[in-house]
Amino acid sequence: MTAPDRADSRPSPATALSRPRRSCLAVPGSNPRFLEKAQGLAADQVFLDLEDACAPLAKEDARHTIVKALNEGDWTGKTRVVRVNDWTTHWTYRDVITVVEGAGPNLDCIMLPKVQDAQQVIALDLLLTQIEKTMGFEVGRIGIEAQIENAKGLVNVDEIAGASSRLETIVFGPADFMASINMKSLVVGEQPPGYPADAYHYILMRILMAARTHDLQAIDGPYLQIRNVDGFREVAGRAAALGYDGKWVLHPGQVEAANEVFSPSQEDYDHAELILDAYDYCTSAEGGMKGSAMLGDEMIDEASRKMALVVAGKGRAAGMTRTSAFQPPEA
């Protein structure tokens, strides 16, 4: 089973894959008070949860609570996502139909948890396409976020990442993953006792490589000690250092920390913009059409430009403003 080709209807990278997701706030879909409060927080993304945050008996009503919140709430500046239940449950199809039919124009992505193979992503893609056609919505506009939460999902992450043109992110789900591999720890996000290195390094890099191969964003999962902001910063900093785009936040106190950790420093942002300006100048006719040049004591070239594009892009997405300007060298 393969998904239909929608290359012409896929949202452009500038509007979909480049959405800032430094902080991805989890909100129980069954709690109207939390749904209202989330609208005023500075999270880049908010995902309204129908899975783990909703008790089984609350899921049906939560679908309608989420539709109402999406349609009537003010989510300005935020990517709006709903996490449905995974395909091994009997709730998934009705989660998707109720939410997308009820609030499709006010929804950006569906998050699919516990993804184990590409077929599960393709099934969601096809269901979304049928709903969009039936309702007269733009086909292909609603994206998919795939959550990797067990060993099978990680082994198949490459094919998962390439399963659909709707995919925007690959998300690491640490709690279920730790259980699936029998990791000796009960503290989600912290290192297991007795292991002298980073137990999550391979997992995070494996997800990151698959995401980048298919031009997707990579998002780290939650840190459950919500009052330990220093611990959150440390764990988030490791993911950011690898190149991750953001991290889940479970509490308003983690939002500011995530936004800071996954944004470049002012110094790095300014330097990246200067590199881009200097490279544009040196390769121009006015700058002598050179392939490399000096920026202060630093030699810059095409590779420097590529690295600077990443940092500058993150700074621009974060709304940062330059504090320095490029001055061409005097002849």
Coordinates of C-alpha atoms in Angstrom, one line a residue:
M1 CA 0.0 0.0 0.0
T2 CA 1.4 3.4 -1.0
A3 CA 0.2 6.9 -0.5
P4 CA -1.0 8.9 -3.4
D5 CA 1.4 11.4 -5.0
R6 CA 0.5 14.9 -3.8
A7 CA 3.7 16.8 -4.7
D8 CA 1.8 19.7 -6.1
S9 CA -0.5 20.1 -3.0
R10 CA 2.2 19.6 -0.3
P11 CA 2.7 22.8 1.8
S12 CA 6.0 24.5 0.9
P13 CA 9.0 24.0 3.3
A14 CA 8.8 27.7 4.1
T15 CA 5.3 27.3 5.6
A16 CA 5.4 23.7 7.0
L17 CA 8.7 22.1 7.5
S18 CA 10.3 25.4 8.8
R19 CA 7.6 26.0 11.4
P20 CA 9.4 26.9 14.7
R21 CA 9.0 24.0 17.1
R22 CA 11.4 24.9 19.9
S23 CA 8.8 24.3 22.5
C24 CA 6.0 21.7 21.9
L25 CA 3.4 22.0 24.7
A26 CA 1.4 19.0 25.6
V27 CA -2.2 19.8 26.7
P28 CA -4.8 17.2 27.9
G29 CA -7.7 17.4 25.4
S30 CA -10.2 16.6 28.2
N31 CA -9.3 19.7 30.3
P32 CA -11.0 22.9 29.0
R33 CA -9.2 25.0 31.6
F34 CA -5.7 23.8 30.4
L35 CA -6.8 24.3 26.8
E36 CA -7.7 27.9 27.4
K37 CA -4.5 28.6 29.4
A38 CA -2.3 27.1 26.7
Q39 CA -3.5 29.8 24.2
G40 CA -1.7 32.5 26.2
L41 CA 1.6 30.7 26.6
A42 CA 4.7 31.4 24.5
A43 CA 5.0 27.8 23.1
D44 CA 5.8 27.5 19.4
Q45 CA 3.6 24.5 19.1
V46 CA 0.7 23.2 21.1
F47 CA -0.6 19.6 20.8
L48 CA -4.0 18.7 22.2
D49 CA -3.7 15.2 23.5
L50 CA -6.3 12.4 23.0
E51 CA -3.8 9.7 24.0
D52 CA -2.0 9.3 27.3
A53 CA -3.3 12.5 28.8
C54 CA -6.9 11.3 28.4
A55 CA -8.4 8.5 30.4
P56 CA -10.3 5.9 28.3
L57 CA -13.7 7.0 29.5
A58 CA -12.9 10.7 28.7
K59 CA -11.6 10.2 25.1
E60 CA -15.0 10.5 23.3
D61 CA -15.9 13.8 25.0
A62 CA -12.4 15.1 24.6
R63 CA -12.6 14.9 20.8
H64 CA -15.5 17.4 20.9
T65 CA -13.8 19.5 23.5
I66 CA -10.7 19.8 21.2
V67 CA -12.8 20.7 18.2
K68 CA -14.5 23.5 20.1
A69 CA -11.1 24.7 21.4
L70 CA -9.5 24.7 17.9
N71 CA -12.5 26.5 16.3
E72 CA -13.2 29.1 19.0
G73 CA -9.7 29.6 20.6
D74 CA -7.0 32.1 19.7
W75 CA -4.0 30.1 18.7
T76 CA -2.2 33.0 16.9
G77 CA 1.4 32.2 16.3
K78 CA 1.2 28.6 17.3
T79 CA 1.3 25.4 15.3
R80 CA -1.9 23.5 16.2
V81 CA -1.5 19.8 16.5
V82 CA -3.7 17.0 17.9
R83 CA -2.2 13.7 19.1
V84 CA -4.6 10.8 18.4
N85 CA -4.4 7.3 19.8
D86 CA -2.2 4.8 18.0
W87 CA -3.4 2.3 15.4
T88 CA -3.4 -0.7 17.9
T89 CA -6.4 0.9 19.7
H90 CA -10.0 1.1 18.6
W91 CA -10.1 4.9 19.0
T92 CA -7.8 6.1 16.2
Y93 CA -10.1 6.3 13.2
R94 CA -12.8 8.1 15.1
D95 CA -10.2 10.5 16.7
V96 CA -9.1 11.5 13.2
I97 CA -12.6 11.7 11.7
T98 CA -14.1 13.7 14.5
V99 CA -11.2 16.2 14.9
V100 CA -10.5 16.7 11.2
E101 CA -14.1 16.9 10.0
G102 CA -14.9 19.2 12.9
A103 CA -11.9 21.5 12.9
G104 CA -9.8 20.8 9.8
P105 CA -9.3 24.4 8.7
N106 CA -8.0 25.3 12.2
L107 CA -5.6 22.3 12.4
D108 CA -2.0 22.1 11.2
C109 CA -1.0 18.5 12.0
I110 CA -2.0 15.2 13.4
M111 CA 0.5 13.5 15.7
L112 CA 0.5 9.7 15.4
P113 CA 2.0 7.9 18.5
K114 CA 3.8 4.6 18.7
V115 CA 4.6 4.4 15.0
Q116 CA 6.2 1.1 14.2
D117 CA 6.3 1.0 10.4
A118 CA 5.6 3.0 7.3
Q119 CA 2.2 1.4 6.7
Q120 CA 0.8 3.1 9.8
V121 CA 1.8 6.5 8.4
I122 CA 0.4 5.7 5.0
A123 CA -2.9 4.6 6.5
L124 CA -3.2 7.9 8.3
D125 CA -2.3 9.8 5.1
L126 CA -5.0 8.0 3.2
L127 CA -7.6 8.6 5.9
L128 CA -6.8 12.3 5.9
T129 CA -7.0 12.5 2.1
Q130 CA -10.5 10.9 2.2
I131 CA -11.7 13.3 4.8
E132 CA -10.3 16.4 3.0
K133 CA -11.9 15.4 -0.3
T134 CA -15.2 14.6 1.4
M135 CA -15.2 17.9 3.3
G136 CA -13.9 20.0 0.5
F137 CA -10.7 20.9 2.4
E138 CA -7.3 21.5 0.6
V139 CA -5.9 18.1 0.0
G140 CA -2.5 17.5 1.6
R141 CA -2.5 20.6 3.8
I142 CA -2.7 18.8 7.2
G143 CA 0.7 17.5 8.2
I144 CA 1.7 14.4 10.1
E145 CA 4.1 14.1 13.1
A146 CA 5.3 10.5 13.7
Q147 CA 6.3 9.5 17.2
I148 CA 8.9 6.8 17.7
E149 CA 8.3 5.0 21.0
N150 CA 9.6 1.5 20.7
A151 CA 12.4 -0.6 19.3
K152 CA 10.5 -1.7 16.2
G153 CA 9.8 1.9 15.3
L154 CA 13.4 2.9 15.7
V155 CA 14.6 0.0 13.5
N156 CA 12.1 1.1 10.8
V157 CA 12.6 4.9 11.3
D158 CA 14.1 5.4 7.8
E159 CA 11.1 4.0 6.0
I160 CA 8.8 5.8 8.4
A161 CA 10.4 9.1 7.6
G162 CA 9.9 8.6 3.9
A163 CA 6.4 7.2 4.1
S164 CA 4.4 10.4 3.3
S165 CA 4.8 13.9 1.8
R166 CA 2.7 15.1 4.8
L167 CA 5.3 14.2 7.3
E168 CA 6.8 17.2 9.1
T169 CA 8.5 15.8 12.2
I170 CA 9.9 12.7 13.8
V171 CA 9.4 12.8 17.6
F172 CA 11.2 10.7 20.2
G173 CA 8.9 9.3 22.9
P174 CA 11.2 8.3 25.7
A175 CA 8.9 6.8 28.3
D176 CA 7.4 4.0 26.2
F177 CA 10.7 3.5 24.5
M178 CA 12.5 2.9 27.8
A179 CA 9.9 0.3 28.7
S180 CA 10.1 -1.3 25.3
I181 CA 13.8 -2.0 25.6
N182 CA 13.7 -2.8 29.4
M183 CA 15.9 0.2 30.3
K184 CA 16.8 0.1 34.0
S185 CA 15.3 3.5 35.0
L186 CA 12.0 5.0 36.2
V187 CA 13.0 8.6 35.6
V188 CA 12.1 9.6 32.1
G189 CA 14.8 11.7 30.4
E190 CA 17.5 11.0 33.0
Q191 CA 20.4 8.5 32.4
P192 CA 19.9 5.0 33.7
P193 CA 22.0 4.0 36.7
G194 CA 25.1 2.0 36.0
Y195 CA 25.7 3.2 32.4
P196 CA 28.8 5.5 32.1
A197 CA 27.8 7.2 28.9
D198 CA 24.7 8.8 27.3
A199 CA 22.2 6.0 26.9
Y200 CA 20.1 8.0 24.5
H201 CA 22.8 9.1 22.1
Y202 CA 22.3 6.4 19.6
I203 CA 18.5 6.7 19.7
L204 CA 18.6 10.5 19.2
M205 CA 21.1 10.3 16.4
R206 CA 19.2 7.5 14.6
I207 CA 16.1 9.6 14.6
L208 CA 17.9 12.7 13.6
M209 CA 19.6 11.1 10.6
A210 CA 16.3 9.7 9.3
A211 CA 14.6 13.1 9.8
R212 CA 17.3 15.0 8.0
T213 CA 17.5 12.5 5.2
H214 CA 13.9 13.4 4.4
D215 CA 14.1 17.1 5.3
L216 CA 12.0 16.7 8.4
Q217 CA 12.3 18.3 11.8
A218 CA 13.5 16.2 14.8
I219 CA 11.8 16.8 18.2
D220 CA 13.0 15.4 21.5
G221 CA 10.4 14.0 24.0
P222 CA 9.4 15.2 27.5
Y223 CA 11.3 15.6 30.7
L224 CA 8.9 14.6 33.4
Q225 CA 10.5 16.3 36.4
I226 CA 8.6 19.4 35.6
R227 CA 9.8 21.5 38.6
N228 CA 13.5 20.8 37.8
V229 CA 14.1 23.5 35.2
D230 CA 17.8 23.1 35.5
G231 CA 17.6 19.4 34.7
F232 CA 15.3 20.2 31.8
R233 CA 17.8 22.7 30.4
E234 CA 20.6 20.1 30.6
V235 CA 18.7 17.4 28.8
A236 CA 17.3 19.8 26.2
G237 CA 20.8 21.2 25.7
R238 CA 22.1 17.8 24.7
A239 CA 19.4 17.4 22.1
A240 CA 20.0 21.0 20.8
A241 CA 23.7 20.3 20.5
L242 CA 23.1 17.4 18.3
G243 CA 20.9 19.5 16.0
Y244 CA 17.3 18.8 17.2
D245 CA 14.7 21.5 16.5
G246 CA 12.8 21.4 19.8
K247 CA 11.5 19.5 22.7
W248 CA 8.2 18.7 24.4
V249 CA 7.2 20.8 27.4
L250 CA 4.8 19.5 30.0
H251 CA 4.5 22.6 32.2
P252 CA 4.5 26.3 31.5
G253 CA 7.7 26.6 33.5
Q254 CA 9.6 24.7 30.8
V255 CA 8.4 26.8 27.8
E256 CA 10.9 29.7 28.3
A257 CA 13.8 27.3 28.8
A258 CA 13.0 25.4 25.7
N259 CA 12.7 28.5 23.6
E260 CA 16.0 29.7 24.9
V261 CA 17.9 26.4 24.5
F262 CA 16.7 25.8 20.9
S263 CA 17.4 29.4 19.8
P264 CA 20.9 30.6 18.8
S265 CA 22.7 33.0 21.1
Q266 CA 22.6 36.7 20.0
E267 CA 26.3 36.5 19.3
D268 CA 26.0 33.4 17.1
Y269 CA 23.0 34.8 15.3
D270 CA 24.8 38.0 14.5
H271 CA 27.9 36.1 13.4
A272 CA 25.8 33.9 11.1
E273 CA 24.2 36.8 9.4
L274 CA 27.6 38.5 8.9
I275 CA 28.9 35.3 7.3
L276 CA 26.0 35.3 4.8
D277 CA 26.5 39.0 4.0
A278 CA 30.3 38.6 3.6
Y279 CA 30.0 35.5 1.4
D280 CA 27.4 37.2 -0.8
Y281 CA 29.7 40.2 -1.2
C282 CA 32.9 38.2 -1.9
T283 CA 31.2 36.1 -4.6
S284 CA 29.7 39.1 -6.3
A285 CA 31.3 41.1 -9.1
E286 CA 31.8 44.0 -6.7
G287 CA 33.6 41.7 -4.3
G288 CA 35.9 40.2 -6.9
M289 CA 33.9 37.0 -7.6
K290 CA 36.0 35.1 -5.0
G291 CA 35.1 31.7 -3.6
S292 CA 36.4 32.5 -0.2
A293 CA 37.2 35.6 1.8
M294 CA 38.3 36.8 5.3
L295 CA 35.7 37.9 7.8
G296 CA 38.0 39.4 10.5
D297 CA 40.4 36.6 11.3
E298 CA 38.1 33.9 9.9
M299 CA 38.2 32.5 6.4
I300 CA 34.7 31.8 5.1
D301 CA 33.6 29.8 2.0
E302 CA 30.6 27.9 0.7
A303 CA 30.7 25.4 3.6
S304 CA 30.7 28.4 6.0
R305 CA 27.6 29.7 4.2
K306 CA 25.8 26.4 4.6
M307 CA 26.5 26.3 8.4
A308 CA 25.5 30.0 8.8
L309 CA 22.2 29.4 7.0
V310 CA 21.2 26.9 9.7
V311 CA 22.0 29.3 12.6
A312 CA 20.5 32.3 10.8
G313 CA 17.4 30.4 9.9
K314 CA 16.8 29.4 13.5
G315 CA 17.3 33.0 14.7
R316 CA 14.9 34.4 12.1
A317 CA 12.3 31.8 13.0
A318 CA 12.7 32.8 16.7
G319 CA 12.1 36.4 15.7
M320 CA 15.6 37.6 16.6
T321 CA 16.9 41.0 15.5
R322 CA 20.4 41.7 14.3
T323 CA 22.6 43.9 16.4
S324 CA 25.5 44.3 13.8
A325 CA 25.8 45.1 10.1
F326 CA 28.3 44.0 7.5
Q327 CA 30.7 46.6 6.1
P328 CA 32.5 45.7 2.9
P329 CA 36.3 46.0 3.2
E330 CA 37.9 49.2 1.9
A331 CA 39.7 48.8 -1.4

